[in-house]
Every structure is written in structure tokens, then in C-alpha cells.
Coordinates of C-alpha atoms and ligand atoms in Angstrom, one line a residue:
X1 CA 23.4 149.5 -12.2
X2 CA 23.9 152.8 -10.6
X3 CA 27.5 153.5 -9.0
X4 CA 27.5 152.9 -5.3
X5 CA 29.6 152.4 -2.1
X6 CA 28.4 150.1 0.4
X7 CA 29.6 149.6 4.1
X8 CA 28.0 147.9 6.6
X9 CA 30.7 147.6 9.4
X10 CA 28.4 146.0 12.1
X11 CA 30.0 142.8 13.6
X12 CA 27.3 140.3 13.8
X13 CA 27.1 137.7 16.8
X14 CA 24.1 135.2 15.8
X15 CA 22.7 132.3 17.5
X16 CA 21.9 130.9 21.1
X17 CA 23.6 132.7 23.7
X18 CA 24.9 135.5 21.6
X19 CA 24.1 138.0 24.5
X20 CA 26.6 136.4 26.8
X21 CA 29.3 137.9 24.4
X22 CA 28.3 141.4 25.2
X23 CA 31.1 142.0 27.7
X24 CA 33.9 140.5 25.6
X25 CA 32.8 142.7 22.3
X26 CA 32.2 146.0 24.4
X27 CA 35.6 145.8 25.6
X28 CA 36.8 145.1 21.9
X29 CA 35.1 148.5 20.9
X30 CA 36.8 150.3 23.6
X31 CA 33.7 150.5 26.1
X32 CA 34.3 150.6 29.9
X33 CA 31.4 152.6 31.1
X34 CA 28.1 151.0 29.6
X35 CA 24.7 152.8 29.4
X36 CA 22.2 150.2 29.0
X37 CA 18.8 151.3 27.2
X38 CA 15.6 149.1 27.2
X39 CA 11.9 149.4 26.6
X40 CA 9.0 148.6 28.6
X41 CA 9.9 145.6 30.6
X42 CA 9.8 142.5 28.5
X43 CA 13.7 142.3 29.1
X44 CA 13.1 142.1 32.8
X45 CA 10.2 139.7 32.6
X46 CA 12.1 137.3 30.5
X47 CA 15.5 137.7 32.5
X48 CA 17.4 139.1 29.6
X49 CA 18.4 142.3 31.3
X50 CA 19.5 140.4 34.2
X51 CA 21.6 138.2 32.2
X52 CA 23.6 140.8 30.4
X53 CA 24.1 142.8 33.6
X54 CA 25.6 139.6 35.0
X55 CA 27.8 139.3 31.9
X56 CA 29.1 143.0 32.2
X57 CA 29.4 142.4 35.9
X58 CA 31.5 139.4 35.9
X59 CA 33.9 141.1 33.3
X60 CA 34.4 144.1 35.5
X61 CA 32.5 146.6 33.3
X62 CA 30.6 149.5 34.9
X63 CA 27.2 150.0 33.8
X64 CA 23.9 152.3 34.3
X65 CA 20.5 151.3 33.0
X66 CA 17.8 153.6 31.4
X67 CA 14.4 151.9 31.0
X68 CA 11.0 153.1 29.6
X69 CA 11.5 153.5 25.9
X70 CA 8.1 153.2 24.2
X71 CA 7.4 152.3 20.6
X72 CA 7.6 155.3 18.4
X73 CA 10.5 156.4 20.9
X74 CA 10.3 159.8 22.2
X75 CA 12.7 162.3 21.9
X76 CA 12.3 163.5 25.6
X77 CA 13.4 160.1 26.9
X78 CA 16.4 160.2 24.6
X79 CA 17.2 163.7 25.9
X80 CA 17.2 162.4 29.5
X81 CA 19.4 159.4 28.5
X82 CA 22.0 161.8 27.0
X83 CA 22.0 164.0 30.4
X84 CA 22.6 160.7 32.5
X85 CA 24.9 159.1 30.2
X86 CA 27.1 162.0 30.1
X87 CA 27.0 162.2 34.0
X88 CA 28.1 158.7 34.0
X89 CA 31.0 159.3 31.5
X90 CA 29.4 156.7 29.2
X91 CA 31.6 155.6 26.3
X92 CA 29.4 152.7 25.0
X93 CA 25.8 152.6 24.6
X94 CA 24.1 149.2 24.7
X95 CA 20.5 148.8 23.7
X96 CA 18.6 145.8 24.6
X97 CA 15.3 145.5 22.6
X98 CA 13.8 146.4 19.1
X99 CA 13.9 149.1 16.9
X100 CA 12.6 151.6 19.4
X101 CA 15.1 150.9 21.9
X102 CA 17.9 150.5 19.5
X103 CA 17.0 154.1 17.9
X104 CA 17.0 155.7 21.2
X105 CA 20.3 154.3 21.9
X106 CA 21.7 155.6 18.7
X107 CA 20.0 159.0 19.8
X108 CA 21.8 158.9 23.1
X109 CA 25.3 158.0 21.6
X110 CA 25.0 161.2 19.3
X111 CA 24.2 163.1 22.1
X112 CA 27.0 162.0 24.1
X113 CA 29.5 162.7 21.5
X114 CA 28.1 166.1 20.9
X115 CA 27.2 167.4 24.5
X116 CA 26.6 171.0 23.2
X117 CA 24.1 170.4 20.7
X118 CA 20.2 169.4 21.2
X119 CA 19.9 166.0 19.6
X120 CA 16.7 167.1 17.6
X121 CA 18.9 169.3 15.7
X122 CA 20.3 166.3 13.9
X123 CA 17.0 164.9 13.1
X124 CA 15.5 168.3 11.8
X125 CA 18.7 168.7 9.5
X126 CA 19.9 172.0 11.4
X127 CA 23.1 170.5 12.3
X128 CA 25.1 167.9 10.5
X129 CA 26.3 164.9 12.4
X130 CA 30.0 164.3 12.2
X131 CA 30.9 162.0 15.2
X132 CA 29.2 159.7 17.7
X133 CA 29.7 157.1 20.3
X134 CA 29.8 153.2 19.7
X135 CA 26.5 151.4 20.0
X136 CA 25.8 147.8 20.6
X137 CA 22.1 146.2 19.9
X138 CA 20.9 142.9 21.7
X139 CA 18.2 142.3 19.5
X140 CA 14.8 141.2 20.7
X141 CA 12.4 141.5 17.8
X142 CA 13.0 141.1 14.0
X143 CA 11.6 143.9 12.3
X144 CA 13.1 147.4 12.1
X145 CA 16.6 146.3 10.9
X146 CA 18.0 149.1 13.3
X147 CA 20.8 146.5 14.6
X148 CA 22.9 147.3 11.3
X149 CA 20.9 150.1 9.7
X150 CA 22.1 153.6 8.9
X151 CA 18.8 155.1 10.3
X152 CA 17.3 156.2 13.5
X153 CA 13.6 157.4 13.8
X154 CA 12.5 159.3 16.8
X155 CA 9.3 160.9 17.7
X156 CA 9.5 164.7 18.8
X157 CA 6.3 164.4 21.0
X158 CA 6.1 168.0 21.4
X159 CA 5.2 168.7 17.8
X160 CA 3.8 165.3 16.7
X161 CA 6.5 164.7 14.2
X162 CA 8.4 161.3 13.8
X163 CA 11.5 161.6 11.8
X164 CA 14.3 159.5 10.4
X165 CA 18.0 160.5 10.4
X166 CA 20.0 158.5 8.1
X167 CA 23.8 158.5 8.2
X168 CA 26.6 155.6 8.4
X169 CA 27.2 156.9 11.7
X170 CA 24.0 155.2 13.0
X171 CA 25.4 151.8 12.2
X172 CA 26.0 150.1 15.5
X173 CA 29.4 148.6 16.2
X174 CA 28.0 145.1 17.1
X175 CA 24.7 143.3 17.0
X176 CA 23.9 140.3 19.4
X177 CA 21.3 138.3 17.5
X178 CA 19.9 135.3 19.3
X179 CA 16.7 134.1 17.8
X180 CA 15.5 132.5 20.9
X181 CA 15.2 135.9 22.3
X182 CA 12.1 136.5 20.1
X183 CA 10.1 133.5 21.5
X184 CA 8.3 135.7 23.8
X185 CA 7.1 138.2 21.4
X186 CA 3.2 138.5 21.0
X187 CA 1.7 137.4 17.6
X188 CA 0.8 141.1 16.5
X189 CA 4.6 141.9 16.8
X190 CA 5.8 138.9 14.7
X191 CA 3.2 140.0 12.1
X192 CA 4.3 143.7 12.4
X193 CA 7.8 142.8 12.0
X194 CA 7.5 140.2 9.1
X195 CA 5.5 142.9 7.4
X196 CA 8.2 145.8 8.1
X197 CA 10.9 143.5 6.7
X198 CA 8.7 142.9 3.8
X199 CA 8.3 146.6 3.3
X200 CA 11.9 147.4 3.7
X201 CA 12.5 145.1 0.7
X202 CA 9.5 146.5 -1.5
X203 CA 10.5 150.0 -1.0
X204 CA 13.8 149.2 -2.5
X205 CA 12.4 146.8 -5.3
X206 CA 10.1 149.5 -6.8
X207 CA 12.7 151.8 -7.9
X208 CA 12.8 153.6 -11.4
X209 CA 16.2 152.3 -12.0
X210 CA 16.5 149.6 -14.4
X211 CA 18.8 146.5 -14.5
X212 CA 20.2 145.4 -11.1
X213 CA 19.3 141.7 -11.8
X214 CA 21.3 140.2 -9.0
X215 CA 19.9 142.9 -6.4
X216 CA 16.4 141.9 -7.7
X217 CA 17.3 138.3 -7.0
X218 CA 18.4 138.9 -3.5
X219 CA 15.1 141.0 -2.9
X220 CA 12.7 138.2 -4.4
X221 CA 14.7 135.5 -2.2
X222 CA 14.2 137.6 0.9
X223 CA 10.4 138.3 0.2
X224 CA 9.8 135.0 -0.1
X225 CA 11.6 133.6 2.6
X226 CA 10.4 136.2 5.1
X227 CA 6.7 135.3 4.1
X228 CA 7.2 131.6 4.2
X229 CA 8.7 131.9 7.8
X230 CA 6.4 134.7 8.9
X231 CA 3.5 132.2 8.2
X232 CA 5.2 129.4 10.3
X233 CA 6.3 131.8 13.2
X234 CA 2.6 133.3 13.1
X235 CA 1.4 130.1 14.6
X236 CA 4.5 128.8 16.4
X237 CA 6.7 131.4 17.8
X238 CA 9.1 128.9 19.3
X239 CA 10.1 127.5 15.8
X240 CA 14.0 128.4 16.2
X241 CA 14.4 127.9 12.3
X242 CA 11.7 130.1 11.3
X243 CA 12.7 132.8 13.9
X244 CA 16.3 132.5 12.7
X245 CA 15.3 133.1 9.0
X246 CA 13.2 136.0 10.0
X247 CA 15.8 137.7 12.0
X248 CA 18.7 137.5 9.5
X249 CA 16.1 138.7 6.8
X250 CA 15.3 141.6 9.0
X251 CA 19.0 142.5 9.0
X252 CA 19.5 142.1 5.3
X253 CA 16.3 144.0 4.6
X254 CA 17.5 147.1 5.9
X255 CA 21.4 147.1 5.8
X256 CA 21.3 148.6 2.3
X257 CA 22.1 145.2 0.4
X258 CA 18.8 145.2 -1.5
X259 CA 19.4 148.9 -2.6
X260 CA 22.8 148.4 -4.3
X261 CA 22.8 150.0 -7.6
X262 CA 19.6 152.0 -7.3
X263 CA 17.5 154.3 -5.3
X264 CA 15.2 153.4 -2.8
X265 CA 11.7 155.0 -2.7
X266 CA 10.5 154.6 0.9
X267 CA 7.4 157.0 0.5
X268 CA 5.3 154.5 2.3
X269 CA 7.5 154.6 5.2
X270 CA 7.2 158.5 5.2
X271 CA 3.5 158.3 4.9
X272 CA 3.2 155.9 7.7
X273 CA 5.7 158.0 10.0
X274 CA 2.9 160.6 10.0
X275 CA 0.2 158.1 11.0
X276 CA 2.7 157.0 14.0
X277 CA 3.7 160.7 15.0
X278 CA -0.1 161.7 14.9
X279 CA -1.9 158.3 16.3
X280 CA 0.8 156.5 18.1
X281 CA -0.1 153.2 15.9
X282 CA 2.8 150.4 15.5
X283 CA 5.0 150.8 12.6
X284 CA 4.6 147.8 10.7
X285 CA 0.9 148.3 10.9
X286 CA 1.1 152.0 9.5
X287 CA 2.8 150.5 6.6
X288 CA 0.2 147.6 5.7
X289 CA -2.4 150.2 6.0
X290 CA -0.9 152.2 3.2
X291 CA 1.1 149.9 1.0
X292 CA -1.8 148.8 -1.3
X293 CA -3.2 152.4 -1.6
X294 CA 0.1 153.6 -2.8
X295 CA 0.8 150.6 -5.2
X296 CA -2.5 151.1 -6.9
X297 CA -1.7 154.9 -7.1
X298 CA 1.6 154.5 -8.7
X299 CA 1.6 151.2 -10.5
X300 CA 0.7 152.6 -14.0
X301 CA 4.1 154.5 -14.0
X302 CA 5.7 151.0 -14.7
X303 CA 3.2 148.2 -14.9
X304 CA 5.8 145.8 -16.1
X305 CA 7.7 146.2 -12.9
X306 CA 4.5 145.3 -10.7
X307 CA 4.0 142.3 -13.2
X308 CA 7.6 141.3 -12.7
X309 CA 6.9 141.3 -9.1
X310 CA 3.6 139.4 -9.3
X311 CA 5.1 136.6 -11.5
X312 CA 8.3 136.0 -9.6
X313 CA 6.7 136.2 -6.0
X314 CA 3.2 135.2 -6.6
X315 CA 3.5 133.1 -9.6
X316 CA 0.7 135.2 -11.5
X317 CA 1.7 134.4 -15.2
X318 CA -1.5 135.3 -17.2
X319 CA -3.1 138.5 -18.2
X320 CA -1.8 141.9 -19.4
X321 CA 1.0 143.6 -17.4
X322 CA -1.6 145.6 -15.9
X323 CA -3.7 142.7 -14.7
X324 CA -0.7 141.0 -13.6
X325 CA 0.5 144.0 -11.6
X326 CA -3.0 144.4 -9.9
X327 CA -3.2 140.8 -8.9
X328 CA 0.3 141.1 -7.2
X329 CA -1.0 144.1 -5.3
X330 CA -4.1 142.2 -4.4
X331 CA -2.1 139.3 -3.2
X332 CA 0.3 141.3 -1.2
X333 CA -2.6 142.6 0.9
X334 CA -4.1 139.2 0.9
X335 CA -0.9 138.2 2.9
X336 CA -1.3 141.2 5.1
X337 CA -4.8 140.1 6.1
X338 CA -3.5 136.5 6.8
X339 CA -1.3 137.7 9.3
X340 CA -4.3 139.9 10.7
X341 CA -2.6 143.1 9.7
X342 CA -4.7 146.4 8.6
X343 CA -5.0 147.5 5.0
X344 CA -7.2 150.6 5.8
X345 CA -7.7 153.0 8.6
X346 CA -10.5 151.4 10.1
X347 CA -8.6 148.2 10.4
X348 CA -5.7 150.1 11.8
X349 CA -7.9 151.3 14.4
X350 CA -8.0 155.2 13.8
X351 CA -11.3 155.3 12.2
X352 CA -12.4 157.2 8.9
X353 CA -10.6 160.5 9.3
X354 CA -11.9 164.1 8.5
X355 CA -10.5 166.1 5.4
X356 CA -8.5 168.2 7.7
X357 CA -6.6 165.4 9.1
X358 CA -5.8 164.1 5.7
X359 CA -4.5 167.4 4.6
X360 CA -2.5 167.9 7.9
X361 CA -1.0 164.4 7.3
X362 CA 0.1 165.2 3.7
X363 CA 1.4 168.6 4.9
X364 CA 3.6 167.1 7.7
X365 CA 5.2 164.6 5.3
X366 CA 5.7 166.9 2.4
X367 CA 6.9 170.0 4.5
X368 CA 3.7 171.8 3.4
X369 CA 4.1 170.7 -0.1
X370 CA 7.9 172.1 -0.4
X371 CA 9.2 168.4 -1.0
X372 CA 8.3 165.1 -2.8
X373 CA 8.3 161.7 -1.4
X374 CA 10.1 158.7 -3.1
X375 CA 11.4 158.4 -6.4
X376 CA 9.3 155.4 -8.1
X377 CA 6.6 158.3 -8.4
X378 CA 7.6 161.4 -6.6
X379 CA 4.4 162.3 -4.6
X380 CA 3.6 166.0 -3.7
X381 CA 1.0 167.1 -1.3
X382 CA -2.0 166.2 -3.6
X383 CA -0.7 162.9 -4.3
X384 CA -0.1 162.1 -0.6
X385 CA -3.5 163.1 0.2
X386 CA -5.0 161.0 -2.5
X387 CA -3.1 158.1 -1.3
X388 CA -4.1 158.8 2.4
X389 CA -7.8 159.1 1.1
X390 CA -7.7 155.7 -0.8
X391 CA -6.7 154.0 2.7
X392 CA -9.3 156.4 4.7
X393 CA -12.1 153.7 4.9
Ligands
LIG1 O1 9.1 147.6 25.3 P1 9.0 146.0 25.6 O2 8.5 145.8 26.7 O3 10.4 145.3 25.2 O4 8.0 145.6 24.4 C1 8.2 145.6 23.1 C2 7.3 146.7 22.4 O5 6.2 147.1 23.1 C3 7.9 144.4 22.5 N1 9.0 143.4 22.4 C4 10.2 143.6 21.8 N2 11.0 142.3 21.9 C5 10.1 141.5 22.7 C6 9.0 142.2 22.9 N3 8.1 141.6 23.6 C7 8.2 140.4 24.1 N4 9.3 139.7 23.8 C8 10.3 140.1 23.1 N5 11.4 139.6 22.7 O6 7.5 144.9 21.0 C9 7.0 146.2 21.2 C10 7.7 146.9 19.9 O7 9.0 147.1 20.1 P2 9.6 148.1 19.1 O8 11.3 148.2 19.6 O9 9.0 149.3 18.8 O10 9.9 147.2 17.7 P3 10.5 147.4 16.3 O11 11.6 146.8 16.1 O12 9.3 147.1 15.3 O13 10.6 149.0 16.1 C11 9.7 149.9 15.6 C12 10.6 151.3 15.7 O14 11.7 151.3 14.6 C13 11.4 152.3 13.8 C14 9.9 152.5 13.7 O15 9.4 153.6 13.0 C15 9.5 152.4 15.2 O16 9.7 153.5 15.9 N6 12.1 151.9 12.5 C16 13.5 152.1 12.6 C17 14.2 151.8 11.6 C18 15.8 152.0 11.4 N7 16.2 152.5 12.8 O17 16.5 151.5 10.6 C19 13.6 151.6 10.3 C20 12.4 151.0 10.3 O18 11.8 151.2 8.9 C21 11.3 151.8 11.2 O19 11.0 153.1 10.7
LIG2 ZN1 10.1 150.0 8.6

């Protein structure tokens, strides 16, 4: 096991009515002027925004509201949020939504704390982030894990680049997690969320660092649990127990716990972000589109590791390590298809792409072949092109 530091300071309020604790907790974290951020309108339709506003009003907290965050959240809206939140003297940013809304709230929080800096400078790495503003998240979809993660992913639509910023300053102060809020999710979003959670765990499981038995066991339990409950939720989105399990798995999948003592890979996420930046596809779908191709490209680096995954998750116990490894990859893709998730470009809805686009995507994620992706099998531009090409059917 590698040496590590682990800090996950987000306070979690979990269960029915969690959103009614917003005012109390915002006060606890020093908020008086609350800047609320939400998405395309689901929280208006289901009455959640009104409930939270009522809660803040009854506790005498001032608030302003910014709606319109899109999936693959845009930099321009975050910049607008920074300007408005500064004018309002916001001291707490409250996200009501999923990963896109929470990531926008994090971006606004950074902008409010650093008024002289363009927020994209933090994502491009030009300026290091040293301070921020407290963020709270009322979670409405189990998927990205942004409610406790150290990450925020923003799309700069001017240059077609989707980029992540990782820093402990991205961890929200408090997350309100009421599984009932996910009952209104469309089937597709449930499936995308389940697969994203699965992928956060797999992208940490396939690591070159040996040992870590306990971390493996946590990851394997999470993978089995999210798949089992994902199947239930896919046919009955109002199953409270299934939605609770998925919600908690989503948080644990991306708060760093399944990465303890090892390095995370995350190359499929990076390859997938380029599909998000270029084609505006749903995040979870970009990952299932590429994972099988990535796995087939890299598994020979450590077939035993893939065979362990196949045995412990899919009960594949016969054949050579290589045969078991391939069976595990095949069964994972079968699970994606069971949830009607894509496993290639055509199923993703973008069609077969010309060679120039494949090269463009590979250039974007490897910085024109100046950096490698991941650690299980570090990918250069050529490798990235080959993986995209394997999924390009
Ligand atoms: O915008 P509204 O109308 O709210 O609709 C949303 C949106 O269309 C809908 N939705 C959410 N909750 C709902 C609901 N519809 C009905 N009922 C509800 N309760 O779902 C759609 C997707 O929302 P989004 O926030 O985009 O989903 P998700 O949580 O999957 O977030 C995806 C974004 O997070 C990033 C992704 O790249 C993507 O941009 N990620 C962020 C991470 C992080 N910060 O740690 C890690 C992830 O790996 C990921 O990269
Ligand atoms: Zn993800």
C-alpha cells in the first residue's frame, strides 16, 4: 500500500427531508447571502427549488438564484454566476441538482473568492487555486459524486474543451442527500449515473499498485451493490432502498476511499471528456462507449488483475487468466447493454467518425502528444487514437 493522506470533510445529511436542513447548515458554515444554482428546470417542476427557498426565507437568509446550467456545464454561465454572486456579496453557494450544477457552483465559489482572476485560469492550470467560498449541494441525481469529490469539470465552449480541476478546495462543506429526490429521474439518467459510479470505481481498481486488499474489497462490494441496485432502479425508479444504495455508492465511488493506497487511472474519463467537449454527449454514456475498448487495449499489461475482477465480480472461475480477463470485459459490456447504454460511437449516437476527428480527440486529451493519460497503461496520442478507433463503429 502506498502512503496516503485522506481528507473528506463534507458533512452529509442523508434521508427524506434532508433538503429542509439547508438553512440550519448554511448558517453553521457562516452563510448569510446564499447564491443558489440550478439546472434546466427539473427542480422547478418537482417543487424542490420552492421548498429550499421557503426553508431559507423562514430562517431569514437572503438568496439569489441562477438557473440554466446544462449537462457538460458551460464556462460562460459560471462566469456570469461569478459576476452576479459578487454583486450580491454571496458568502455561500448552494447547488440544487447533479454534477453539472454542483461543478458550476464550485466554479462560482472559486470566482467569488478570487475576484481578480478569470476562473478558467484555474482549470487550465495557469493559476493555482488557494482559496474558495463554502459550497453546499442538494443532490438530485446519483452519478458524478461531486457532492463530496475534490473535482469540478467545466466545458469551455469557446475552445470545445472539457476539463477537470482537482483540489481539496472543491469539496463541498455540506451535502443534502435525499434519495426521494431522484424518483423523478428519467431512465436514461439513472443508467448513466449507475455506470458513472461503476466507472469511478473501476478507474481506481485498475491500477499498477499491488496490495491494497481492503481497498479492493470496498471497491468490489461497491461495484456489486451499484449493479444490483441499478438493475432494480432501472425498472422501478421509486424504489427507495435501491435509490438510497445507489446514492451512497455514488458518493463513496468518488470521495477517494476506493483509491486509498494506490494511484487512480482515469484515462477513460479523460478520453470520454473529449467526446463530451466535442459532441456534448452525456458523461456516463461517453464512458461506457469507451471502457470496453480501453480494457481490451490494456488488459495484457496485467491479465491477472482483470482475471481477479472477472472472478470476484462475475464469478468467472475457469480458463486461463487471459480468458477470464476477456470474459470479465465482455460481461461488463453486457451489463452496460442491459441498461441500454452505448458501447461504441454508433450506439452513442455520433456515428462513425473520420480519421481527422479521431486524431483531433487524441490531440486534445494528450495535449498534442505532450502528456500521457492514466497509469495502468499510460496512453500517448497513438494509443488514444487506437482506443477511439476500436470504439469507432
Ligand atoms: O437540468 P435539469 O433540468 O435539472 O435536468 C438534469 C439534467 O438534464 C437531470 N436531472 C437531474 N436530477 C434530476 C433530473 N431530472 C429529473 N429529476 C431529477 N431529480 O439530469 C440531467 C443530467 O444532469 P447532470 O447534472 O449533468 O448529471 P450528472 O450528475 O451525471 O453530472 C454530469 C456532469 O458531472 C461531471 C460530468 O463530466 C458531467 O459534466 N462529472 C463531475 C465529477 C466531479 N465533479 O467530481 C466527476 C464525474 O466523473 C464527472 O466527470
Ligand atoms: Zn464520472
